[in-house]
Amino acid sequence: MTNRRLTGLSRSVIEGLVSELRPRWQARHRDRLASRVRRRGIGAGAKHRFGFVDRLLATLVHLRHGLTHDVIAAWFGVHRSTISRSIAEIRPLLAERGCRVRDGVRLRTLCDVVAHLEYHPQALMDATEVRVRRPAAGRAGRDRFVSGKARLNTMKALVICDPLGRLLFCGETRPGSMHDVTQARTAGLVDLLLNAPLGVQILADAGYQGLGTDTGGAVITPRPKPRKRQTSLPPSVIAAHEAARKRHSSQRIRVEHAIGHLKNWRILGRYHGRRESFDTTIRAIAGLLSDHQHTGRSENTTRRRRALPATPHVR
């Protein structure tokens, strides 16, 4: 079960998760038992046969491959309700961890990210959409999740990473109908960047145009394309403009790679769970991926292949 193809994580990362989360899970379990009226003392009765390690592995398999609770229950030899209860207990613990950076520091909020940028002043930002189930007919606000870009019912998450593509933050989820720049403003990013130290720069795509003015130049977006009436500009000016846009895109492409690594976790291919739990799910995956990026082999590293002698092409 600790095979990387099953969980998406190395054995060392899983061992770290067990040592970190087991005491917290046990403490919450004891508090949950003590919060209700009991006829027997805590510890009496049947003992858990599906322990914490099994619950953690079942949750990781569910997040990595998007398997249903029935399939995982048959795999582990337990009832489906046991798997559902285990995922509901472990997933919030994973989401609360935040994204890992150097020296074991974890960033859990946008405020933590801006404070981190004081020492590492450059970051990349973008938003990603994940398809979710359509709300029932007649429900108020049913159109809030319809994305004008994807033409589907989606949820949108804000993603921030460093120039090397390592995740710093993933969260602040909003319905898919909300624009990228509106999501950043409602998340409070503008106020945080106005109070940030000088020199902080966040590269973003054209969906965040106007945010640079609001933040005093902290958010850098590509220059807008020339309009039709500007096609008579000298070729040198147009070439310099396109070169600047290409340079910005080549610097910002790392955040697209980070989003691609997030989507490698199949549950984010299309989210079939409750929309209310989507924020917890994507933050949990971002924290796990950040652990893998700092302790294991990165997702985009290919296996080393044995060099083969070149063979002539035969028609």
Coordinates of N, CA, C and O in Angstrom, one line a residue, residues 308-315:
L308 N 20.3 3.7 -25.4 CA 20.3 2.7 -26.4 C 21.0 3.2 -27.6 O 21.0 4.4 -27.9
P309 N 21.7 2.4 -28.3 CA 22.4 2.8 -29.5 C 21.5 3.2 -30.6 O 20.4 2.7 -30.7
A310 N 21.8 4.3 -31.3 CA 21.0 4.8 -32.4 C 20.9 3.8 -33.5 O 21.9 3.1 -33.9
T311 N 19.7 3.6 -34.0 CA 19.4 2.7 -35.1 C 19.0 3.4 -36.3 O 18.2 4.4 -36.2
P312 N 19.4 3.1 -37.5 CA 19.0 3.8 -38.7 C 17.5 3.6 -39.0 O 16.9 2.5 -38.6
H313 N 16.9 4.6 -39.5 CA 15.5 4.5 -39.8 C 15.3 3.6 -41.1 O 15.9 3.8 -42.1
V314 N 14.4 2.6 -41.0 CA 14.1 1.7 -42.1 C 12.7 1.9 -42.6 O 11.8 1.9 -41.8
R315 N 12.6 2.2 -43.8 CA 11.2 2.4 -44.3 C 10.6 1.1 -44.7 O 11.2 0.1 -45.1

